[in-house]
Amino acid sequence: MTDISALRGAGIAVRRADGRAVTRNDWLDSRHSFAFGRHYDPANTHFGLLLVSNDDHVAPGGGFATHSHRDMEIVTWVLEGELLHTDSTGTHGTIRPGVAQRMSAGTGILHAEMNAVGATDDPWTADAPGASPVPGDPGTVHFIQMWVTPDHTGITPSYAQRDVTDALATGELVTIAGGEGSNAAIDIQQRKAVLHAARLPAAGRVHLPSAPWAHLFVARGAVTLESAGELDTGDAARIRGCDGLAVTAEAGPAEILVWEMHAALGR
């Protein structure tokens, strides 16, 4: 599929869940919305300012041991289970459903992410083998991790998390992460990108923000996107210049993540 970031005029490109590249090992099942790692695709490197949207299941006892990032804003959203975070700034955090988390990598940061179930005492060791993750199985932690580029390189690394469970109970779009002036629950160092989330009840409806670039990801359930039709769990829509489209959870509850972006890489 061609990245429609560079196209002129309005348009919607739907990417189905089963079209994503997959990385699997003994403890990880990861689905990539964009080119990632060994899954390189020059036509699918990003959309707007969003470079990574990984849908990860990590088995009990499994996790990502110490690894580095630089000059990237990384937002993690947990859907099931608990994820333990440790980093080289001395931060220790537990991320649960309803908790927004952000890590600004800046000049360079080392961190580890482990399933809280069966986590070792030393998260800085090699990747834990765990057991094969099965989506939906008790003990498996399921989370979406998203990367956007920062406004400026070389900033001081930092970390933030905040519980937004009460706000999500309204069924409306909740501003999870955003740059200065966005009134987001947590800040990111990118003024032209804002992440929203909504837990829609059955028949619940929200309207997407007006933005030149918007990325809608269905984290669970099924929704109908105006002008595009039904999107199921794991499906995504890349939306260019279509303002205020309605998203409706027709048959039952659904959870969505929406990036509102007012710039794109190289533009």
mmCIF file of C-alpha atoms in Angstrom:
data_model
loop_
_atom_site.group_PDB
_atom_site.id
_atom_site.type_symbol
_atom_site.label_atom_id
_atom_site.label_comp_id
_atom_site.label_asym_id
_atom_site.label_seq_id
_atom_site.Cartn_x
_atom_site.Cartn_y
_atom_site.Cartn_z
ATOM 1 C CA MET A 1 0.000 0.000 0.000
ATOM 2 C CA THR A 2 1.308 3.447 -0.875
ATOM 3 C CA ASP A 3 1.806 5.871 2.027
ATOM 4 C CA ILE A 4 -0.770 8.588 1.324
ATOM 5 C CA SER A 5 1.118 11.161 3.433
ATOM 6 C CA ALA A 6 2.571 12.566 0.231
ATOM 7 C CA LEU A 7 -0.641 12.621 -1.804
ATOM 8 C CA ARG A 8 -2.528 15.822 -2.448
ATOM 9 C CA GLY A 9 -6.167 16.195 -1.562
ATOM 10 C CA ALA A 10 -8.375 14.129 0.702
ATOM 11 C CA GLY A 11 -8.319 10.367 0.965
ATOM 12 C CA ILE A 12 -8.614 7.336 3.249
ATOM 13 C CA ALA A 13 -6.361 4.293 3.041
ATOM 14 C CA VAL A 14 -7.479 1.289 5.098
ATOM 15 C CA ARG A 15 -4.873 -1.219 6.230
ATOM 16 C CA ARG A 16 -6.353 -4.473 7.475
ATOM 17 C CA ALA A 17 -5.034 -6.313 10.521
ATOM 18 C CA ASP A 18 -4.025 -9.387 8.534
ATOM 19 C CA GLY A 19 -1.927 -7.259 6.171
ATOM 20 C CA ARG A 20 0.554 -6.307 8.883
ATOM 21 C CA ALA A 21 4.036 -7.773 9.100
ATOM 22 C CA VAL A 22 4.516 -10.097 12.073
ATOM 23 C CA THR A 23 7.462 -10.778 14.369
ATOM 24 C CA ARG A 24 7.236 -13.867 16.583
ATOM 25 C CA ASN A 25 9.551 -15.606 18.998
ATOM 26 C CA ASP A 26 9.207 -17.686 22.153
ATOM 27 C CA TRP A 27 7.687 -14.825 24.164
ATOM 28 C CA LEU A 28 6.523 -12.201 21.637
ATOM 29 C CA ASP A 29 3.777 -11.819 19.041
ATOM 30 C CA SER A 30 4.159 -8.363 17.444
ATOM 31 C CA ARG A 31 2.134 -6.924 14.539
ATOM 32 C CA HIS A 32 3.605 -3.905 12.740
ATOM 33 C CA SER A 33 1.454 -1.255 11.067
ATOM 34 C CA PHE A 34 4.574 0.262 9.476
ATOM 35 C CA ALA A 35 7.933 -1.029 8.278
ATOM 36 C CA PHE A 36 9.828 -2.193 11.365
ATOM 37 C CA GLY A 37 13.061 -4.057 12.017
ATOM 38 C CA ARG A 38 13.676 -6.699 9.373
ATOM 39 C CA HIS A 39 10.263 -5.946 7.826
ATOM 40 C CA TYR A 40 11.373 -3.078 5.609
ATOM 41 C CA ASP A 41 8.931 -1.673 3.084
ATOM 42 C CA PRO A 42 9.895 1.624 1.407
ATOM 43 C CA ALA A 43 6.227 2.309 0.592
ATOM 44 C CA ASN A 44 5.137 1.932 4.218
ATOM 45 C CA THR A 45 7.648 3.759 6.399
ATOM 46 C CA HIS A 46 5.353 6.243 8.152
ATOM 47 C CA PHE A 47 2.193 8.315 8.013
ATOM 48 C CA GLY A 48 2.315 11.959 8.995
ATOM 49 C CA LEU A 49 4.694 12.036 11.960
ATOM 50 C CA LEU A 50 3.897 8.471 13.077
ATOM 51 C CA LEU A 51 6.732 6.016 12.399
ATOM 52 C CA VAL A 52 5.803 3.005 14.523
ATOM 53 C CA SER A 53 2.551 1.458 15.701
ATOM 54 C CA ASN A 54 3.276 -2.016 17.058
ATOM 55 C CA ASP A 55 0.576 -4.295 18.448
ATOM 56 C CA ASP A 56 2.451 -6.448 20.976
ATOM 57 C CA HIS A 57 1.547 -9.527 23.010
ATOM 58 C CA VAL A 58 4.210 -10.576 25.537
ATOM 59 C CA ALA A 59 3.930 -13.881 27.390
ATOM 60 C CA PRO A 60 4.383 -14.273 31.165
ATOM 61 C CA GLY A 61 8.074 -14.170 32.005
ATOM 62 C CA GLY A 62 8.890 -12.455 28.711
ATOM 63 C CA GLY A 63 9.961 -8.988 27.770
ATOM 64 C CA PHE A 64 12.390 -6.649 26.090
ATOM 65 C CA ALA A 65 15.659 -6.488 27.996
ATOM 66 C CA THR A 66 17.779 -3.361 28.101
ATOM 67 C CA HIS A 67 17.920 -1.612 24.746
ATOM 68 C CA SER A 68 18.493 1.941 23.583
ATOM 69 C CA HIS A 69 16.530 4.675 21.838
ATOM 70 C CA ARG A 70 17.492 8.164 20.711
ATOM 71 C CA ASP A 71 15.574 11.235 19.509
ATOM 72 C CA MET A 72 12.121 9.646 19.557
ATOM 73 C CA GLU A 73 8.844 10.193 21.433
ATOM 74 C CA ILE A 74 7.533 6.763 22.456
ATOM 75 C CA VAL A 75 3.980 6.334 23.775
ATOM 76 C CA THR A 76 2.758 3.016 25.194
ATOM 77 C CA TRP A 77 -0.903 2.100 25.723
ATOM 78 C CA VAL A 78 -1.724 -1.142 27.569
ATOM 79 C CA LEU A 79 -4.912 -3.028 26.699
ATOM 80 C CA GLU A 80 -4.574 -6.123 28.923
ATOM 81 C CA GLY A 81 -2.227 -7.059 31.762
ATOM 82 C CA GLU A 82 0.611 -5.035 33.255
ATOM 83 C CA LEU A 83 3.902 -3.891 31.735
ATOM 84 C CA LEU A 84 6.924 -3.065 33.893
ATOM 85 C CA HIS A 85 9.190 -0.244 32.729
ATOM 86 C CA THR A 86 12.741 0.502 33.936
ATOM 87 C CA ASP A 87 15.102 3.029 32.371
ATOM 88 C CA SER A 88 18.491 4.648 32.748
ATOM 89 C CA THR A 89 17.023 7.843 34.243
ATOM 90 C CA GLY A 90 16.184 5.786 37.341
ATOM 91 C CA THR A 91 12.478 5.577 36.515
ATOM 92 C CA HIS A 92 10.445 2.501 37.437
ATOM 93 C CA GLY A 93 6.837 2.342 36.275
ATOM 94 C CA THR A 94 3.949 -0.112 36.009
ATOM 95 C CA ILE A 95 1.646 0.523 33.052
ATOM 96 C CA ARG A 96 -1.895 -0.829 33.229
ATOM 97 C CA PRO A 97 -4.990 -0.346 31.068
ATOM 98 C CA GLY A 98 -6.066 3.271 31.363
ATOM 99 C CA VAL A 99 -2.558 4.557 32.133
ATOM 100 C CA ALA A 100 -0.937 6.757 29.501
ATOM 101 C CA GLN A 101 2.860 6.458 29.340
ATOM 102 C CA ARG A 102 5.485 8.439 27.447
ATOM 103 C CA MET A 103 9.245 8.177 27.145
ATOM 104 C CA SER A 104 11.261 10.942 25.468
ATOM 105 C CA ALA A 105 14.482 9.292 24.305
ATOM 106 C CA GLY A 106 16.300 12.537 23.541
ATOM 107 C CA THR A 107 20.081 12.295 23.666
ATOM 108 C CA GLY A 108 19.803 8.599 24.438
ATOM 109 C CA ILE A 109 18.077 6.341 26.943
ATOM 110 C CA LEU A 110 18.317 2.689 27.932
ATOM 111 C CA HIS A 111 15.169 0.921 29.053
ATOM 112 C CA ALA A 112 13.599 -2.473 29.619
ATOM 113 C CA GLU A 113 9.958 -3.563 29.313
ATOM 114 C CA MET A 114 8.757 -6.791 30.911
ATOM 115 C CA ASN A 115 5.459 -8.570 31.461
ATOM 116 C CA ALA A 116 4.708 -8.044 35.149
ATOM 117 C CA VAL A 117 3.602 -11.680 35.386
ATOM 118 C CA GLY A 118 6.710 -13.783 35.905
ATOM 119 C CA ALA A 119 9.097 -10.824 35.594
ATOM 120 C CA THR A 120 12.648 -11.455 36.772
ATOM 121 C CA ASP A 121 14.310 -9.452 39.526
ATOM 122 C CA ASP A 122 16.800 -8.120 36.993
ATOM 123 C CA PRO A 123 15.088 -6.637 33.894
ATOM 124 C CA TRP A 124 18.474 -5.664 32.449
ATOM 125 C CA THR A 125 19.366 -9.266 31.600
ATOM 126 C CA ALA A 126 18.856 -10.895 28.186
ATOM 127 C CA ASP A 127 15.347 -11.154 26.779
ATOM 128 C CA ALA A 128 13.440 -13.565 28.969
ATOM 129 C CA PRO A 129 12.227 -16.646 27.084
ATOM 130 C CA GLY A 130 8.799 -16.803 28.706
ATOM 131 C CA ALA A 131 6.139 -18.999 27.140
ATOM 132 C CA SER A 132 4.598 -18.571 23.714
ATOM 133 C CA PRO A 133 2.154 -15.640 23.920
ATOM 134 C CA VAL A 134 -1.428 -16.344 22.996
ATOM 135 C CA PRO A 135 -3.611 -13.255 22.480
ATOM 136 C CA GLY A 136 -6.333 -13.211 25.112
ATOM 137 C CA ASP A 137 -4.678 -15.763 27.412
ATOM 138 C CA PRO A 138 -4.508 -14.829 31.099
ATOM 139 C CA GLY A 139 -1.138 -13.428 32.009
ATOM 140 C CA THR A 140 -0.256 -12.181 28.516
ATOM 141 C CA VAL A 141 0.301 -8.420 28.439
ATOM 142 C CA HIS A 142 -1.117 -6.716 25.354
ATOM 143 C CA PHE A 143 -0.062 -3.188 24.468
ATOM 144 C CA ILE A 144 0.265 -0.772 21.559
ATOM 145 C CA GLN A 145 3.546 1.101 21.251
ATOM 146 C CA MET A 146 3.745 4.170 19.030
ATOM 147 C CA TRP A 147 6.690 6.351 17.994
ATOM 148 C CA VAL A 148 6.606 9.904 16.655
ATOM 149 C CA THR A 149 9.488 12.205 15.805
ATOM 150 C CA PRO A 150 10.246 15.063 18.239
ATOM 151 C CA ASP A 151 10.295 18.773 17.461
ATOM 152 C CA HIS A 152 13.993 18.941 18.264
ATOM 153 C CA THR A 153 16.802 16.427 18.576
ATOM 154 C CA GLY A 154 19.189 16.272 21.508
ATOM 155 C CA ILE A 155 16.701 16.974 24.314
ATOM 156 C CA THR A 156 17.137 15.609 27.845
ATOM 157 C CA PRO A 157 15.586 12.114 28.197
ATOM 158 C CA SER A 158 12.476 11.973 30.379
ATOM 159 C CA TYR A 159 9.500 9.818 31.360
ATOM 160 C CA ALA A 160 5.866 10.435 32.301
ATOM 161 C CA GLN A 161 2.736 8.407 33.021
ATOM 162 C CA ARG A 162 -0.782 9.269 34.161
ATOM 163 C CA ASP A 163 -3.990 7.378 34.861
ATOM 164 C CA VAL A 164 -6.874 8.541 32.635
ATOM 165 C CA THR A 165 -9.360 5.770 33.468
ATOM 166 C CA ASP A 166 -12.043 8.133 34.770
ATOM 167 C CA ALA A 167 -11.908 10.299 31.644
ATOM 168 C CA LEU A 168 -12.221 7.230 29.397
ATOM 169 C CA ALA A 169 -15.453 6.249 31.152
ATOM 170 C CA THR A 170 -17.222 9.139 29.421
ATOM 171 C CA GLY A 171 -17.059 7.374 26.048
ATOM 172 C CA GLU A 172 -15.624 10.520 24.470
ATOM 173 C CA LEU A 173 -12.245 11.109 22.863
ATOM 174 C CA VAL A 174 -9.664 11.684 25.593
ATOM 175 C CA THR A 175 -6.478 13.584 24.771
ATOM 176 C CA ILE A 176 -3.762 11.202 25.921
ATOM 177 C CA ALA A 177 -0.487 12.704 24.728
ATOM 178 C CA GLY A 178 0.406 15.886 22.921
ATOM 179 C CA GLY A 179 2.726 18.815 22.607
ATOM 180 C CA GLU A 180 2.548 22.225 24.224
ATOM 181 C CA GLY A 181 -0.978 23.676 24.196
ATOM 182 C CA SER A 182 -2.779 20.363 23.591
ATOM 183 C CA ASN A 183 -3.999 19.971 27.209
ATOM 184 C CA ALA A 184 -3.047 16.298 26.993
ATOM 185 C CA ALA A 185 -2.760 14.026 30.007
ATOM 186 C CA ILE A 186 0.956 13.605 29.284
ATOM 187 C CA ASP A 187 3.209 15.847 27.242
ATOM 188 C CA ILE A 188 5.345 14.875 24.279
ATOM 189 C CA GLN A 189 8.043 16.910 22.606
ATOM 190 C CA GLN A 190 6.109 17.277 19.353
ATOM 191 C CA ARG A 191 3.725 20.208 19.065
ATOM 192 C CA LYS A 192 2.122 18.997 15.829
ATOM 193 C CA ALA A 193 1.019 15.542 16.979
ATOM 194 C CA VAL A 194 -1.702 14.626 19.485
ATOM 195 C CA LEU A 195 -2.866 11.151 20.535
ATOM 196 C CA HIS A 196 -6.482 10.587 21.525
ATOM 197 C CA ALA A 197 -8.193 7.448 22.852
ATOM 198 C CA ALA A 198 -11.819 6.468 23.329
ATOM 199 C CA ARG A 199 -13.604 3.529 24.889
ATOM 200 C CA LEU A 200 -16.864 3.524 22.987
ATOM 201 C CA PRO A 201 -19.962 1.813 24.395
ATOM 202 C CA ALA A 202 -22.227 -0.070 22.015
ATOM 203 C CA ALA A 203 -23.671 2.480 19.570
ATOM 204 C CA GLY A 204 -21.239 5.097 20.921
ATOM 205 C CA ARG A 205 -19.983 7.679 18.455
ATOM 206 C CA VAL A 206 -17.175 10.216 18.311
ATOM 207 C CA HIS A 207 -15.943 12.539 15.588
ATOM 208 C CA LEU A 208 -12.286 12.567 14.616
ATOM 209 C CA PRO A 209 -10.333 15.791 15.055
ATOM 210 C CA SER A 210 -9.821 18.047 12.085
ATOM 211 C CA ALA A 211 -6.239 17.634 10.897
ATOM 212 C CA PRO A 212 -4.316 17.245 7.627
ATOM 213 C CA TRP A 213 -3.225 13.764 8.749
ATOM 214 C CA ALA A 214 -5.090 11.417 11.086
ATOM 215 C CA HIS A 215 -4.360 7.796 11.934
ATOM 216 C CA LEU A 216 -7.184 5.691 13.397
ATOM 217 C CA PHE A 217 -6.321 2.318 14.967
ATOM 218 C CA VAL A 218 -8.998 -0.068 16.272
ATOM 219 C CA ALA A 219 -7.441 -1.541 19.405
ATOM 220 C CA ARG A 220 -10.422 -3.790 20.128
ATOM 221 C CA GLY A 221 -13.954 -4.313 18.940
ATOM 222 C CA ALA A 222 -15.328 -3.101 15.632
ATOM 223 C CA VAL A 223 -16.333 0.339 14.409
ATOM 224 C CA THR A 224 -17.740 1.983 11.323
ATOM 225 C CA LEU A 225 -15.715 4.877 9.935
ATOM 226 C CA GLU A 226 -17.690 7.391 7.909
ATOM 227 C CA SER A 227 -16.775 7.143 4.200
ATOM 228 C CA ALA A 228 -14.723 3.964 4.749
ATOM 229 C CA GLY A 229 -17.046 1.344 6.253
ATOM 230 C CA GLU A 230 -16.348 -1.257 8.929
ATOM 231 C CA LEU A 231 -13.021 -1.588 10.681
ATOM 232 C CA ASP A 232 -12.343 -4.572 12.927
ATOM 233 C CA THR A 233 -9.826 -5.181 15.703
ATOM 234 C CA GLY A 234 -6.316 -4.419 14.450
ATOM 235 C CA ASP A 235 -7.493 -2.507 11.376
ATOM 236 C CA ALA A 236 -6.260 1.034 10.777
ATOM 237 C CA ALA A 237 -7.234 3.968 8.589
ATOM 238 C CA ARG A 238 -4.809 6.586 7.305
ATOM 239 C CA ILE A 239 -6.839 9.710 6.703
ATOM 240 C CA ARG A 240 -5.673 12.660 4.651
ATOM 241 C CA GLY A 241 -7.623 15.912 4.828
ATOM 242 C CA CYS A 242 -11.028 14.467 5.810
ATOM 243 C CA ASP A 243 -12.278 16.598 8.685
ATOM 244 C CA GLY A 244 -14.489 15.416 11.507
ATOM 245 C CA LEU A 245 -15.360 11.920 10.267
ATOM 246 C CA ALA A 246 -17.694 9.957 12.554
ATOM 247 C CA VAL A 247 -16.554 6.713 14.182
ATOM 248 C CA THR A 248 -19.326 4.490 15.580
ATOM 249 C CA ALA A 249 -19.184 1.276 17.609
ATOM 250 C CA GLU A 250 -22.113 -0.417 15.924
ATOM 251 C CA ALA A 251 -22.336 -3.907 17.448
ATOM 252 C CA GLY A 252 -20.630 -3.602 20.837
ATOM 253 C CA PRO A 253 -17.971 -1.784 22.842
ATOM 254 C CA ALA A 254 -14.770 -0.746 21.084
ATOM 255 C CA GLU A 255 -11.505 1.008 21.904
ATOM 256 C CA ILE A 256 -9.765 3.278 19.429
ATOM 257 C CA LEU A 257 -6.504 5.234 19.241
ATOM 258 C CA VAL A 258 -6.356 8.337 17.049
ATOM 259 C CA TRP A 259 -3.292 10.356 16.087
ATOM 260 C CA GLU A 260 -4.098 13.914 15.031
ATOM 261 C CA MET A 261 -1.141 15.341 13.085
ATOM 262 C CA HIS A 262 -0.551 18.776 11.620
ATOM 263 C CA ALA A 263 2.699 17.972 9.837
ATOM 264 C CA ALA A 264 4.404 15.063 8.086
ATOM 265 C CA LEU A 265 7.998 13.973 7.822
ATOM 266 C CA GLY A 266 9.818 16.103 5.304
ATOM 267 C CA ARG A 267 6.948 18.554 4.907
#
